[in-house]
Short mmCIF file of C-alpha atoms and ligand atoms in Angstrom, two decimals:
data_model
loop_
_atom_site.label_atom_id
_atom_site.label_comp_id
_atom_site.label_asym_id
_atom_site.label_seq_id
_atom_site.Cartn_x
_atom_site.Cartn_y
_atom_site.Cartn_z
CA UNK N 28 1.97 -17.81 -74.92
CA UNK N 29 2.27 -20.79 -72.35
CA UNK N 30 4.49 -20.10 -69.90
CA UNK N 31 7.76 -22.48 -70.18
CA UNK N 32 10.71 -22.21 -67.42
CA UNK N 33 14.34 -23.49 -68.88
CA UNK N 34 16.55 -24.56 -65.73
CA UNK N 35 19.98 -25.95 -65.76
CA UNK N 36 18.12 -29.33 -65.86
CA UNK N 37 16.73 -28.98 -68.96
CA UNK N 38 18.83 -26.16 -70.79
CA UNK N 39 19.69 -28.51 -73.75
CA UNK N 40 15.64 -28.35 -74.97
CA UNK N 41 16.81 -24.51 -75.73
CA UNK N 42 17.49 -25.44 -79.47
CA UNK N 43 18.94 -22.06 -79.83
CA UNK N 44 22.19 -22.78 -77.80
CA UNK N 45 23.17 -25.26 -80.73
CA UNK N 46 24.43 -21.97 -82.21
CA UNK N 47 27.16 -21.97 -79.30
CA UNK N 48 30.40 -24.99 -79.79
CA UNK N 49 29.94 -27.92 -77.78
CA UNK N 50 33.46 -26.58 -75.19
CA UNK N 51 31.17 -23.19 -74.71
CA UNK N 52 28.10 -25.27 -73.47
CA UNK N 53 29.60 -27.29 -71.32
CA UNK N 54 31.49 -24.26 -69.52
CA UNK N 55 28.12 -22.82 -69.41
CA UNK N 56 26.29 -25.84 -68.31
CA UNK N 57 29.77 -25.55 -65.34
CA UNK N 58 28.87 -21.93 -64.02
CA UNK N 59 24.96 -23.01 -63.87
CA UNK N 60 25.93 -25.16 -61.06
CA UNK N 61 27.06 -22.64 -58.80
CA UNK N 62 24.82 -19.56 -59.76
CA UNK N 63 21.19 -20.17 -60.18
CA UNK N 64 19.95 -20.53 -63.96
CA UNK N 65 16.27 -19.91 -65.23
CA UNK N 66 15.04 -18.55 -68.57
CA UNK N 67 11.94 -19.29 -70.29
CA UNK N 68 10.70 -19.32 -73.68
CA UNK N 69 9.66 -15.63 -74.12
CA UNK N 70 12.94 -14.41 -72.85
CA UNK N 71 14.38 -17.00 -75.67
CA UNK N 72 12.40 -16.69 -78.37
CA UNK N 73 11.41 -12.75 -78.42
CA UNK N 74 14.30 -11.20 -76.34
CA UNK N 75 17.27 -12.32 -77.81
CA UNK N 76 18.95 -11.43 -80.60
CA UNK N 77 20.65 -15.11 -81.22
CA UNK N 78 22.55 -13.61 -84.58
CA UNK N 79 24.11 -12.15 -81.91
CA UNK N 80 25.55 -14.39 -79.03
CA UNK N 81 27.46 -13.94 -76.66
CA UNK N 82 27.51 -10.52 -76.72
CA UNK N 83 23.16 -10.12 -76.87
CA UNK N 84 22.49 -7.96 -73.86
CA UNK N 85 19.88 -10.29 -72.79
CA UNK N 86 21.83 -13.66 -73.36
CA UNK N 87 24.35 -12.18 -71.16
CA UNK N 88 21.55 -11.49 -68.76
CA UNK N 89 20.33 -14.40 -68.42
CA UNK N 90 22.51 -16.72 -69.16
CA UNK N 91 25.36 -17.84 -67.50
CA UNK N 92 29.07 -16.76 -68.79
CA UNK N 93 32.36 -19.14 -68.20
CA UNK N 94 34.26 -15.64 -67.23
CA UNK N 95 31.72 -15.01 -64.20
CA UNK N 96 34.20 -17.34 -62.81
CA UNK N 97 37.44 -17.12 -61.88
CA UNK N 98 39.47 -19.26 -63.94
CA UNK N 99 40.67 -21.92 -61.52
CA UNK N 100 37.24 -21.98 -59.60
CA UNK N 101 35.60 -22.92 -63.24
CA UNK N 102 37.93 -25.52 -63.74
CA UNK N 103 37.27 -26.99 -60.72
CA UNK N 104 33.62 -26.86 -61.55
CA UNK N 105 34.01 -27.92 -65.37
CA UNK N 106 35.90 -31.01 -63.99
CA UNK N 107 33.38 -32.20 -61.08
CA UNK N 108 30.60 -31.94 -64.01
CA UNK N 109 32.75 -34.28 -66.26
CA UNK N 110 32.96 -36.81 -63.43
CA UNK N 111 29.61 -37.03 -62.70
CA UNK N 112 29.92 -37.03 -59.20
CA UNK N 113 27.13 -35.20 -58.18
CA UNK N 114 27.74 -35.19 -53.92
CA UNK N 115 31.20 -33.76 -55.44
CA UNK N 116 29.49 -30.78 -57.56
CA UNK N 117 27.55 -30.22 -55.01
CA UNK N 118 30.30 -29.49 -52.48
CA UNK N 119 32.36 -27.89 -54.87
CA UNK N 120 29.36 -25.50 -56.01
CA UNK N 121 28.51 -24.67 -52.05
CA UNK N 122 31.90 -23.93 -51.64
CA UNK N 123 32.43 -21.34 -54.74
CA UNK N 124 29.25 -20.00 -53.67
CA UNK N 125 30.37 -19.09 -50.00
CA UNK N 126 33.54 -17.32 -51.17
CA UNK N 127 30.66 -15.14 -54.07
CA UNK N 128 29.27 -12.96 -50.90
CA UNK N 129 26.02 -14.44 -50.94
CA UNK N 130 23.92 -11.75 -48.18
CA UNK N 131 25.56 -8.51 -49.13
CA UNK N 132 25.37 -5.21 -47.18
CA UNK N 133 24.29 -6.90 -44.18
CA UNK N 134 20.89 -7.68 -45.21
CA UNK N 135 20.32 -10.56 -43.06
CA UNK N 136 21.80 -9.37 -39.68
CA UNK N 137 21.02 -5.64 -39.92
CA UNK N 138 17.60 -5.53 -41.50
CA UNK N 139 15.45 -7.97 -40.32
CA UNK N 140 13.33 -6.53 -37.18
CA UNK N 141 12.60 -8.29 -34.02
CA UNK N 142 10.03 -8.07 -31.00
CA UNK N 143 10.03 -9.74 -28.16
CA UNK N 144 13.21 -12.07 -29.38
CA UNK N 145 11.60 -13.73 -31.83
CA UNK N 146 13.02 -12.24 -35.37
CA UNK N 147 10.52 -11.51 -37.81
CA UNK N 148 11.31 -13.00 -40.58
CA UNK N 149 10.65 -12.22 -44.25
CA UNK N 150 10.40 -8.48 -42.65
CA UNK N 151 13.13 -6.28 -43.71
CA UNK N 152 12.63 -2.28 -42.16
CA UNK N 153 16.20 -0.70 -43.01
CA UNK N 154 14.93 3.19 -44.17
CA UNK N 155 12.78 4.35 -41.60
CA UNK N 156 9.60 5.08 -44.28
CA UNK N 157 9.64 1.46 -46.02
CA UNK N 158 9.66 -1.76 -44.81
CA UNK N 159 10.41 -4.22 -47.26
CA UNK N 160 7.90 -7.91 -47.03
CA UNK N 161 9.16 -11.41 -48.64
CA UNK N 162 6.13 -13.55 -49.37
CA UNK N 163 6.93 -17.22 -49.39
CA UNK N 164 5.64 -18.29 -52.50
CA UNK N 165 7.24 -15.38 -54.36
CA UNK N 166 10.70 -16.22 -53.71
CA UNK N 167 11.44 -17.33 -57.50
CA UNK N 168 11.26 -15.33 -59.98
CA UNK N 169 9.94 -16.04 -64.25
CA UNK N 170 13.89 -16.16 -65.04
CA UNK N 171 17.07 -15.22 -63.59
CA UNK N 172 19.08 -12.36 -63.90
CA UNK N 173 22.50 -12.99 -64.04
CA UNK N 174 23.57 -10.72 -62.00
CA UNK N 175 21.26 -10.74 -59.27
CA UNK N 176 22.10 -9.65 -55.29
CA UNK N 177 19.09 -11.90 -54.61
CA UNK N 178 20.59 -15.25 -55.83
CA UNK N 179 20.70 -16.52 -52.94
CA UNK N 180 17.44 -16.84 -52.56
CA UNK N 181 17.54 -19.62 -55.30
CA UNK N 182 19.81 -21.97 -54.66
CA UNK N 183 18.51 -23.41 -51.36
CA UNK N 184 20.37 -22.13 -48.98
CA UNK N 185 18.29 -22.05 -45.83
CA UNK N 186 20.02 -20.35 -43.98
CA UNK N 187 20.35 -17.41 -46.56
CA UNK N 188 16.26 -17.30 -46.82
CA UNK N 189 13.96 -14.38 -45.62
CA UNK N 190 10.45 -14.92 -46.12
CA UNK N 191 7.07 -15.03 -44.35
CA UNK N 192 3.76 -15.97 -45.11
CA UNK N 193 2.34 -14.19 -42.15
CA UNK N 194 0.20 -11.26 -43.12
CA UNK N 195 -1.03 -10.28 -39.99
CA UNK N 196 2.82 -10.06 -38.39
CA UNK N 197 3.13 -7.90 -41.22
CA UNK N 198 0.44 -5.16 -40.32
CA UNK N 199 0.99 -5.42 -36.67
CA UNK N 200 4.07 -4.45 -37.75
CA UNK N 201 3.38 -1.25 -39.97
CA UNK N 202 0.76 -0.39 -37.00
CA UNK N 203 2.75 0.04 -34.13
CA UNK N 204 5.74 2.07 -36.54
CA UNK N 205 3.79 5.48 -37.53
CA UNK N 206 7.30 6.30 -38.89
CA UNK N 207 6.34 3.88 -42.16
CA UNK N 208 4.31 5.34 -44.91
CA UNK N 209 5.47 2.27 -47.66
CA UNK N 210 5.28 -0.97 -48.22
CA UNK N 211 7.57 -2.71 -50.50
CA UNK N 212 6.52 -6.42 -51.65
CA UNK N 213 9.58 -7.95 -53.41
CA UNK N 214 11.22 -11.01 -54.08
CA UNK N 215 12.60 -12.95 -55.68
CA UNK N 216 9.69 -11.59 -57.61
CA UNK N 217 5.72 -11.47 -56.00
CA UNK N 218 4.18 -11.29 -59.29
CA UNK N 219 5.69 -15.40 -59.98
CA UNK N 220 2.62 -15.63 -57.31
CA UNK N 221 -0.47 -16.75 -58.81
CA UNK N 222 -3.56 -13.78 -57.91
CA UNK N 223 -5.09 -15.61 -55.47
CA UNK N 224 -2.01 -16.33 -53.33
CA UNK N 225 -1.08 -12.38 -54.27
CA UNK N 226 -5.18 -11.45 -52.97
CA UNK N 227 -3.84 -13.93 -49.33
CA UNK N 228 -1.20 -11.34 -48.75
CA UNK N 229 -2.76 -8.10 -50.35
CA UNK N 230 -6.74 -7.93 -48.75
CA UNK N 231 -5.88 -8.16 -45.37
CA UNK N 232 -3.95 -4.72 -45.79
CA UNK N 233 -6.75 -3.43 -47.47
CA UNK N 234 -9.33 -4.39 -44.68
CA UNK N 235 -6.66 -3.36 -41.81
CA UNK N 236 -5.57 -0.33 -44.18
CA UNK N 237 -3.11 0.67 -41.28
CA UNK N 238 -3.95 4.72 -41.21
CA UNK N 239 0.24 4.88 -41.54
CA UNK N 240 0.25 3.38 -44.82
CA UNK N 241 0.01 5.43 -47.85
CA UNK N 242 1.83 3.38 -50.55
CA UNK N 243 2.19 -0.20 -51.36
CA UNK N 244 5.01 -1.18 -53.89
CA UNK N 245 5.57 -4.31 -55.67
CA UNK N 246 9.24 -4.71 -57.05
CA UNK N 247 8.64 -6.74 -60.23
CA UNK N 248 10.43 -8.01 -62.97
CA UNK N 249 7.34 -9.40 -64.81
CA UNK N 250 6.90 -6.47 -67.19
CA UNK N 251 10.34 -7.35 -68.67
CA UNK N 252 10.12 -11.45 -68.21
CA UNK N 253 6.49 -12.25 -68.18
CA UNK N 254 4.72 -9.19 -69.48
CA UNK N 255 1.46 -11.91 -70.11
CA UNK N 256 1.38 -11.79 -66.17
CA UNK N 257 -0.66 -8.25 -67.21
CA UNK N 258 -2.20 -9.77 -70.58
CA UNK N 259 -2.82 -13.38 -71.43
CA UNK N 260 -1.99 -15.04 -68.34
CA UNK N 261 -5.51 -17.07 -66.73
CA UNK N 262 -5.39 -15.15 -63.70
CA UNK N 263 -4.16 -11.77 -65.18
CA UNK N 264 -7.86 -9.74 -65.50
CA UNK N 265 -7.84 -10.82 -61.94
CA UNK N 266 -4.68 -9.34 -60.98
CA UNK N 267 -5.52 -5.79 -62.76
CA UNK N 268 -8.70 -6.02 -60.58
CA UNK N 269 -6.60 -6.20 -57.12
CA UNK N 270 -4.30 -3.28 -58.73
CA UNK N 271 -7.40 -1.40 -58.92
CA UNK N 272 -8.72 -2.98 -55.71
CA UNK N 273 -5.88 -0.88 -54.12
CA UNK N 274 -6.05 2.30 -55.96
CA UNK N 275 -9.87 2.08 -55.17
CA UNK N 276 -8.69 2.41 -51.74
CA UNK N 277 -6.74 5.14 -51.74
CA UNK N 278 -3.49 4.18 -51.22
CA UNK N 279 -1.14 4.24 -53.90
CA UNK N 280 -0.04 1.31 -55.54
CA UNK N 281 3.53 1.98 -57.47
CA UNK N 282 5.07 -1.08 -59.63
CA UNK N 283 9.24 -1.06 -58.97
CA UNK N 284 9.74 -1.95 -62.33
CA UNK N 285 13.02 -3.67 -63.35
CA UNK N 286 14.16 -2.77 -66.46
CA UNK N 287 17.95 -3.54 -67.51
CA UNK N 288 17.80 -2.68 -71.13
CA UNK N 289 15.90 -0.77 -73.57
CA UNK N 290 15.08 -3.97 -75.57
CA UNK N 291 12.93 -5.68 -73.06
CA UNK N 292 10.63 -2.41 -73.61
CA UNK N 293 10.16 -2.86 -77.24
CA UNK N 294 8.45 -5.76 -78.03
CA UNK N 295 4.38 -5.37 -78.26
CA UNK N 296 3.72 -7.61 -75.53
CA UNK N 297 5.81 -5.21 -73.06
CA UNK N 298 3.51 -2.59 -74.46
CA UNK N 299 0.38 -4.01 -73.56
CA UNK N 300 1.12 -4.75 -70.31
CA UNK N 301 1.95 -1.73 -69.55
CA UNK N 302 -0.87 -0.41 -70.82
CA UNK N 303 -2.91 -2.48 -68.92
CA UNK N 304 -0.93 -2.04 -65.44
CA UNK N 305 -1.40 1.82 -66.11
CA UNK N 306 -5.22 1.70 -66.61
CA UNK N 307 -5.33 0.60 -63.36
CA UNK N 308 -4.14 3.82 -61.60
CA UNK N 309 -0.96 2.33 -60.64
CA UNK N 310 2.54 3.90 -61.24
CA UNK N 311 5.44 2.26 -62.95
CA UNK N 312 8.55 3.28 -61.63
CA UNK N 313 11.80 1.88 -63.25
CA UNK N 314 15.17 0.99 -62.12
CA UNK N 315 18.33 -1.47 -63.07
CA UNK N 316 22.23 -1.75 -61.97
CA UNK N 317 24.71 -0.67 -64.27
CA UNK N 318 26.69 -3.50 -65.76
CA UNK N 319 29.38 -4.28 -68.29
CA UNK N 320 28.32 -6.56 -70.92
CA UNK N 321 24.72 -5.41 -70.67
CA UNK N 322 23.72 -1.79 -69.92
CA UNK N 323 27.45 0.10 -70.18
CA UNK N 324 26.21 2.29 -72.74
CA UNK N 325 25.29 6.07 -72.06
CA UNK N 326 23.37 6.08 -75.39
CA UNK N 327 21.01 3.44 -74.72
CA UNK N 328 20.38 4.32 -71.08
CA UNK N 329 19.29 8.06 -72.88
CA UNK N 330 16.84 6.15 -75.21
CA UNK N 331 15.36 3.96 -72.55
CA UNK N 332 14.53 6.60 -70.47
CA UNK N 333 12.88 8.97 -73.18
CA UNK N 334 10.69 5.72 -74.04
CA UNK N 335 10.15 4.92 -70.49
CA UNK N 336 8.70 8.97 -69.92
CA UNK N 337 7.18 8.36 -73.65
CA UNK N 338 5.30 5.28 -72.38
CA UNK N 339 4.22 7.52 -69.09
CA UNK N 340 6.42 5.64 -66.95
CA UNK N 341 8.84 7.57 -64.26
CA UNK N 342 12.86 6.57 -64.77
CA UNK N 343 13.93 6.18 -60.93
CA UNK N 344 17.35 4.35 -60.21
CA UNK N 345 20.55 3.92 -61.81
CA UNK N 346 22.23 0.86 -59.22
CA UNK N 347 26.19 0.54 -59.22
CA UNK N 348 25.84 -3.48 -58.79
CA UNK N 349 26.47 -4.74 -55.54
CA UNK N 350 29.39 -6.83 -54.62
CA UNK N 351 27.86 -10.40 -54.40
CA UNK N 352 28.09 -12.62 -57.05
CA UNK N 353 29.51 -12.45 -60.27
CA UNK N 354 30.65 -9.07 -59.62
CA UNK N 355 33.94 -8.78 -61.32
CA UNK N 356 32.53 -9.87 -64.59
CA UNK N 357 29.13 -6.71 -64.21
CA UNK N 358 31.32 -4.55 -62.33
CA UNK N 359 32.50 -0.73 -63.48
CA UNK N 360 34.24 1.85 -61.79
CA UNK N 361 32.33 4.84 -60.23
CA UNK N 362 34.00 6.60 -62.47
CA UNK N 363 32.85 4.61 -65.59
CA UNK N 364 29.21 4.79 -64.25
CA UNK N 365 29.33 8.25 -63.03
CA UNK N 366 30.65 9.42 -66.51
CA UNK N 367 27.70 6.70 -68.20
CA UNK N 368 24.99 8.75 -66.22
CA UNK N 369 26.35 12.12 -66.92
CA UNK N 370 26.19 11.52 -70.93
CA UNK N 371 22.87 10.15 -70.54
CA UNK N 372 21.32 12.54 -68.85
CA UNK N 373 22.23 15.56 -70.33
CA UNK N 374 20.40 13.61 -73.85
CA UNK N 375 17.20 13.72 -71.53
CA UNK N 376 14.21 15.87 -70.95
CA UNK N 377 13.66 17.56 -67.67
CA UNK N 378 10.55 14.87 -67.06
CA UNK N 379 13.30 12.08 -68.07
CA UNK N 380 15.59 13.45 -64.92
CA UNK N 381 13.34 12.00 -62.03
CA UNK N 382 16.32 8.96 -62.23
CA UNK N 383 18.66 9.08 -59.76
CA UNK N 384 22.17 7.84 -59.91
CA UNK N 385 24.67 5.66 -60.21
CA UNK N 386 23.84 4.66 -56.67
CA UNK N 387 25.61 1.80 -54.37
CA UNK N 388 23.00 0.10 -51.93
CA UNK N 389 25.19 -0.17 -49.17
CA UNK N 390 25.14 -1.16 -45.51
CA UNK N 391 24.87 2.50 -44.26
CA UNK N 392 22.17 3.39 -47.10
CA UNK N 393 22.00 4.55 -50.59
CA UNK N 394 24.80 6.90 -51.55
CA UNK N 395 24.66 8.63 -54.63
CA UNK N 396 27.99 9.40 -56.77
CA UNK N 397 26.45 13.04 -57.20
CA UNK N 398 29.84 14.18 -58.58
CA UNK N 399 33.48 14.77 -59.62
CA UNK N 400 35.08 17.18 -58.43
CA UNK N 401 38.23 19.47 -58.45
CA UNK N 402 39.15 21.80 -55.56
CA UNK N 403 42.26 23.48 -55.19
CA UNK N 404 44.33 20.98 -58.13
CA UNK N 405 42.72 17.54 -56.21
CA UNK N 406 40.12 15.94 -57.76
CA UNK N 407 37.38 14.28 -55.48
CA UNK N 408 34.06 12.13 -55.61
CA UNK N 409 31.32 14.40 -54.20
CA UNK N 410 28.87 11.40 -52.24
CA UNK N 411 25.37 11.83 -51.28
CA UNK N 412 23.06 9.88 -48.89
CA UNK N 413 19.70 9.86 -50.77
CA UNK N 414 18.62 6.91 -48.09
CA UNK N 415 20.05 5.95 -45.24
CA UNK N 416 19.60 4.07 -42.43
CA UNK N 417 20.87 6.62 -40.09
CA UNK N 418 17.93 9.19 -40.72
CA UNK N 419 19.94 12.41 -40.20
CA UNK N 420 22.11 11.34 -42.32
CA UNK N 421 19.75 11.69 -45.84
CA UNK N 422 20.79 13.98 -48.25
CA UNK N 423 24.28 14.43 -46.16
CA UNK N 424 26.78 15.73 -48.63
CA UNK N 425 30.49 14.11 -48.11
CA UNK N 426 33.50 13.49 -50.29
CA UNK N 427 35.98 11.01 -50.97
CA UNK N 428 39.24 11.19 -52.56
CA UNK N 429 39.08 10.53 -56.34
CA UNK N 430 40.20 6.89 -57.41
CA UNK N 431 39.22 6.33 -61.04
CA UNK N 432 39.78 2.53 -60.11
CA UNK N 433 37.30 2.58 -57.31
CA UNK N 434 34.38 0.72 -57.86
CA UNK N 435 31.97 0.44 -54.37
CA UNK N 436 32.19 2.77 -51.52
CA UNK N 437 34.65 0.13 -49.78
CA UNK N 438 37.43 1.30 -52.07
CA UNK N 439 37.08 4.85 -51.39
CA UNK N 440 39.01 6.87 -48.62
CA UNK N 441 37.24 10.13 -46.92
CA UNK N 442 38.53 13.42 -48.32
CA UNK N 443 38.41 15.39 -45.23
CA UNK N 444 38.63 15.16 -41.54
CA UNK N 445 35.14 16.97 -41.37
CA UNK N 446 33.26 14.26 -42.73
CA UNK N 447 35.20 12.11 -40.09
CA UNK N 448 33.76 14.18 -37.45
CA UNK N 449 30.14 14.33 -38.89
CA UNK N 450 29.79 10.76 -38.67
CA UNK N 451 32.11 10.26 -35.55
CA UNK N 452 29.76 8.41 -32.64
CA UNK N 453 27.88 6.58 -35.63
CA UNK N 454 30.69 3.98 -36.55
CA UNK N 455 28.38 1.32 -37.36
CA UNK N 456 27.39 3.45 -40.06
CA UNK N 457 31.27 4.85 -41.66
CA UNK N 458 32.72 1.52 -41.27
CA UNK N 459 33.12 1.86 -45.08
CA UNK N 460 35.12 5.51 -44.63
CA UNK N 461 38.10 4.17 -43.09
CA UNK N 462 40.60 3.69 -42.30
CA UNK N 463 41.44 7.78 -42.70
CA UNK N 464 44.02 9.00 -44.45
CA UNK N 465 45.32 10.90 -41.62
CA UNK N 466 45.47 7.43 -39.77
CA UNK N 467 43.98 9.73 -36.60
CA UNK N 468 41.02 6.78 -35.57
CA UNK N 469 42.80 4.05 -33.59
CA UNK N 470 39.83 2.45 -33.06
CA UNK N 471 40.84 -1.23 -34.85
CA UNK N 472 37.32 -2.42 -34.88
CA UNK N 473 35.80 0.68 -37.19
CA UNK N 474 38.72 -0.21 -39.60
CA UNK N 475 37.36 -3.78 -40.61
CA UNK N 476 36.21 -3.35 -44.52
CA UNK N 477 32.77 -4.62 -43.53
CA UNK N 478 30.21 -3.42 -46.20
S1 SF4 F 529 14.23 -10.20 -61.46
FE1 SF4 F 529 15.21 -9.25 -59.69
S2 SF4 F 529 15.08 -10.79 -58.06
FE2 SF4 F 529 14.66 -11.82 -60.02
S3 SF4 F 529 16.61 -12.59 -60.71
FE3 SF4 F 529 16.39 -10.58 -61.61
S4 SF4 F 529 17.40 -9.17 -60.18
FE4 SF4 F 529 17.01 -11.08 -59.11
#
């Protein structure tokens, strides 16, 4: 199939969207001015179900709902459109945006390294094992996902960028930090890179092969979007060659696979790519936020796992979506998610239960909601650190009080004073924790809701 991208400047050639009234594409058309739209024809024409819009899983993924609004911020939107003023939509679109928490969990400020006071850029090294790389030209991705923490990337903001084209930073980098055994390359998404630009950023590890390094990672959403990236694609026999290029090596090469619903898995092309990305010695590993509208269904999560072990894949995350964006329209509560999991997983095989979650990304690390709890008549949210930036604290056990309305770690207050104490010294890190019930830290600054 040849490759065709559908932007907001030329959504009316989808001839599907005729389907939707004239009011419901202009609303659309609204929203697609503040949060980034792409699609392309495969995603149209053998993802969605159109008998079935709105509520497809993949239309809502992809494209762009009035409610992700807020009512008055979409009329304000809807009304700029109709007047054509486009220095007006543009300022009214900049300034929706800014209030949508465009860099959550401190990504920019926090993660980025820096030596000798220059910041390197398009670097990320937040976990002490894995430091994340940006390539330049694979800051774009074959669609967009609707709810994506990475939006900013999209829409120009330049200040809101991270990216590098600068290989050799990169493995300078690695080499002086023994500490770092894996390399994630991510995006936007690096497979939008043609192979050669993909070999530019790739070979030079391979011919450096820092001794530290053991796996590289590429977080893709190809497999899902593009699967002819692995297939049909000009430069795709060339692209299984660099897979096995790094295999070959001996490091490990292990394909973040984003998968948000079971349907993306079923159509042959998926399949084949798979196939093909598997025959090269790499490993697919597969993870996706939980969102309403899309994936808040325990039985569906159970079958796309069993296909994912069934295809030889390994299940690995279960996200609660971050708070950027759209995230009152994806959002559930921890409680809704944790319950979602539990069903799931209990449908499962033991090989099925390598996925881990639902888990916030947050500015302290990943913390897993690893339970509910009752002790002594209280109920309580049992909280694990299965990352976290703070290496002692990984695998750190703590509780919160139970509030089935709480939805990110922000909304949650510590259960007891002794997980206070753990973290006491490390504030940067339990910002999120307070203030305490007991109302014992006067310390104003750790109180700031900062995540
Ligand atoms: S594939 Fe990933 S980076 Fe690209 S839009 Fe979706 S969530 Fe964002």
């Amino acid at each position: 199939m040849k490759y065709k991208a559908f932007t907001k400047k030329n959504m009316d050639q989808i001839k599907q969207l005729a389907l939707l009234p004239q009011e419901a594409r202009d609303r659309m058309t609204a929203v697609a001015e503040v949060l980034p739209f792409k699609t392309n024809n495969y995603v149209v024409e053998k993802l969605i179900d159109w008998s079935n819009i709105p509520d497809d899983p993949i239309f809502q993924l992809t494209f762009p709902q009035p409610e992700m609004l807020p009512e008055e911020k979409l009329r304000m939107i809807t009304a700029a459109v109709k007047s054509g003023n486009s220095e007006l939509i543009k300022m009214q679109a900049h300034s929706i945006r800014m209030e949508m928490n465009p860099q959550p969990a401190g990504q920019l400020e926090l993660n980025v390294p820096r030596e000798k006071d220059r910041l390197l850029n398009g670097i990320q090294h937040k976990y002490s094992e894995t430091v994340l790389f940006f390539p330049e030209q694979g800051q774009t991705c074959h669609a967009y996902c609707t709810y994506c923490f990475r939006w900013a990337q999209f829409i120009g903001i330049e200040e809101l960028k991270m990216a590098s084209k600068e290989t050799d930073v990169l493995i300078d980098y690695i080499e002086k930090h023994p500490e770092v055994t894996d390399l994630l390359i991510t995006g936007g998404d690096p497979m939008f890179m043609r192979t050669k630009l993909v070999r530019r950023y790739i070979e030079p590890l391979l011919k450096r092969k820092p001794g530290n390094l053991q796996t590289i990672r590429i977080g893709t959403k190809a497999l899902s979007y593009w699967p002819y990236r692995f297939t049909e694609d000009q430069d795709a026999a060339d692209l299984l060659d660099l897979f096995r290029e790094i295999t070959d090596s001996g490091m490990n090469l292990s394909i973040m696979a984003h998968f948000t619903h079971l349907r993306e898995m079923e159509t042959q092309e998926a399949a084949d790519a798979i196939t093909a990305v598997k025959a090269t010695g790499a490993v697919i590993r597969c993870q996706s936020p939980i969102l309403k509208h899309i994936n808040d269904d325990a039985g569906m999560w159970a079958r796309m796992w069993k296909k994912q072990v069934k295809m030889g894949l390994v299940p690995y995350y279960m996200f609660a979506a971050r708070d950027t964006g759209p995230k009152s329209y994806f959002t559930l509560t921890l409680d809704e998610s944790y319950r979602i999991f539990s069903k799931a997983i209990r449908q499962v095989s033991g090989l099925a239960r390598t996925v881990r979650g639902p888990s916030m990304s947050t500015k302290s690390g990943k913390i897993l909601v690893d339970g509910i709890s009752e002790i002594n008549g209280e109920m309580f949210y049992a909280l694990k650190f299965i990352q976290a930036r703070e290496p002692q604290l990984v695998n750190k056990v703590f509780y919160a009080e139970y509030d089935p309305d709480a939805a990110w770690i922000t909304d949650l207050k510590p259960a007891f004073d002794t997980d206070r104490r753990f973290f006491k010294g490390q504030k940067s890190d339990i910002e999120f924790l307070l203030p305490c019930r007991t109302g014992m830290d006067s310390d104003a600054s750790a109180q700031k809701n900062c995540c």
